Amino acid sequence: MVRRLEVRYADLPTGRVKSVVSACHASLDDKPIRDFIPVLVEHAARSQLRAERRPAPYTAPHES
């Protein structure tokens, strides 16, 4: 899964992708049902990585 995300988000550093996946996985460590953890981790990681690659919203310069 990490490799697939590294390819999909090649514009982000691979270390960042791994870090996001690890954090998403850690957030689900205490959940009792383990069957869907990989799917949930990948979904959460994609959402976070997608948000990180979006450019900041444009703000017009102030006119004097």
mmCIF file of C-alpha atoms in Angstrom:
data_model
loop_
_atom_site.group_PDB
_atom_site.id
_atom_site.type_symbol
_atom_site.label_atom_id
_atom_site.label_comp_id
_atom_site.label_asym_id
_atom_site.label_seq_id
_atom_site.Cartn_x
_atom_site.Cartn_y
_atom_site.Cartn_z
ATOM 1 C CA MET A 1 0.000 0.000 0.000
ATOM 2 C CA VAL A 2 2.801 2.432 0.853
ATOM 3 C CA ARG A 3 4.449 1.862 -2.521
ATOM 4 C CA ARG A 4 1.147 2.415 -4.319
ATOM 5 C CA LEU A 5 0.681 5.728 -2.483
ATOM 6 C CA GLU A 6 4.290 6.748 -3.174
ATOM 7 C CA VAL A 7 3.640 6.263 -6.884
ATOM 8 C CA ARG A 8 0.304 8.074 -6.801
ATOM 9 C CA TYR A 9 1.721 11.003 -4.810
ATOM 10 C CA ALA A 10 5.138 11.091 -6.464
ATOM 11 C CA ASP A 11 5.226 14.879 -6.107
ATOM 12 C CA LEU A 12 5.449 14.475 -2.309
ATOM 13 C CA PRO A 13 8.576 13.168 -0.553
ATOM 14 C CA THR A 14 8.472 9.398 0.051
ATOM 15 C CA GLY A 15 9.326 9.981 3.696
ATOM 16 C CA ARG A 16 6.196 12.101 4.058
ATOM 17 C CA VAL A 17 4.019 9.418 2.482
ATOM 18 C CA LYS A 18 5.441 6.807 4.880
ATOM 19 C CA SER A 19 4.936 9.148 7.821
ATOM 20 C CA VAL A 20 1.292 9.788 6.927
ATOM 21 C CA VAL A 21 0.604 6.060 6.506
ATOM 22 C CA SER A 22 2.246 5.311 9.871
ATOM 23 C CA ALA A 23 0.228 8.028 11.602
ATOM 24 C CA CYS A 24 -3.020 6.817 10.047
ATOM 25 C CA HIS A 25 -2.225 3.252 11.076
ATOM 26 C CA ALA A 26 -1.371 4.317 14.637
ATOM 27 C CA SER A 27 -4.685 6.161 14.935
ATOM 28 C CA LEU A 28 -6.486 2.837 14.416
ATOM 29 C CA ASP A 29 -4.293 0.677 16.689
ATOM 30 C CA ASP A 30 -6.851 0.529 19.487
ATOM 31 C CA LYS A 31 -9.771 -0.511 17.286
ATOM 32 C CA PRO A 32 -11.107 -4.011 18.029
ATOM 33 C CA ILE A 33 -12.056 -5.021 14.479
ATOM 34 C CA ARG A 34 -8.817 -5.448 12.523
ATOM 35 C CA ASP A 35 -10.167 -6.741 9.189
ATOM 36 C CA PHE A 36 -10.631 -3.353 7.556
ATOM 37 C CA ILE A 37 -7.585 -1.557 8.987
ATOM 38 C CA PRO A 38 -5.579 -1.590 5.699
ATOM 39 C CA VAL A 39 -8.505 -0.152 3.732
ATOM 40 C CA LEU A 40 -9.179 2.516 6.352
ATOM 41 C CA VAL A 41 -5.491 3.442 6.577
ATOM 42 C CA GLU A 42 -5.183 3.813 2.808
ATOM 43 C CA HIS A 43 -8.338 5.924 2.622
ATOM 44 C CA ALA A 44 -7.214 8.229 5.442
ATOM 45 C CA ALA A 45 -3.690 8.532 4.025
ATOM 46 C CA ARG A 46 -5.012 9.402 0.553
ATOM 47 C CA SER A 47 -7.240 12.101 1.998
ATOM 48 C CA GLN A 48 -4.396 13.668 3.934
ATOM 49 C CA LEU A 49 -1.885 13.444 1.074
ATOM 50 C CA ARG A 50 -4.422 14.892 -1.379
ATOM 51 C CA ALA A 51 -4.950 17.847 0.953
ATOM 52 C CA GLU A 52 -1.200 18.412 1.261
ATOM 53 C CA ARG A 53 -0.644 18.605 -2.480
ATOM 54 C CA ARG A 54 -3.338 21.249 -3.055
ATOM 55 C CA PRO A 55 -1.956 24.739 -3.571
ATOM 56 C CA ALA A 56 -2.813 27.380 -1.027
ATOM 57 C CA PRO A 57 -5.902 29.414 -1.940
ATOM 58 C CA TYR A 58 -5.207 32.550 -3.958
ATOM 59 C CA THR A 59 -5.509 35.843 -2.150
ATOM 60 C CA ALA A 60 -5.466 39.057 -4.132
ATOM 61 C CA PRO A 61 -2.762 41.555 -3.195
ATOM 62 C CA HIS A 62 -3.920 44.572 -1.236
ATOM 63 C CA GLU A 63 -4.188 47.756 -3.260
ATOM 64 C CA SER A 64 -2.926 50.962 -1.650
#
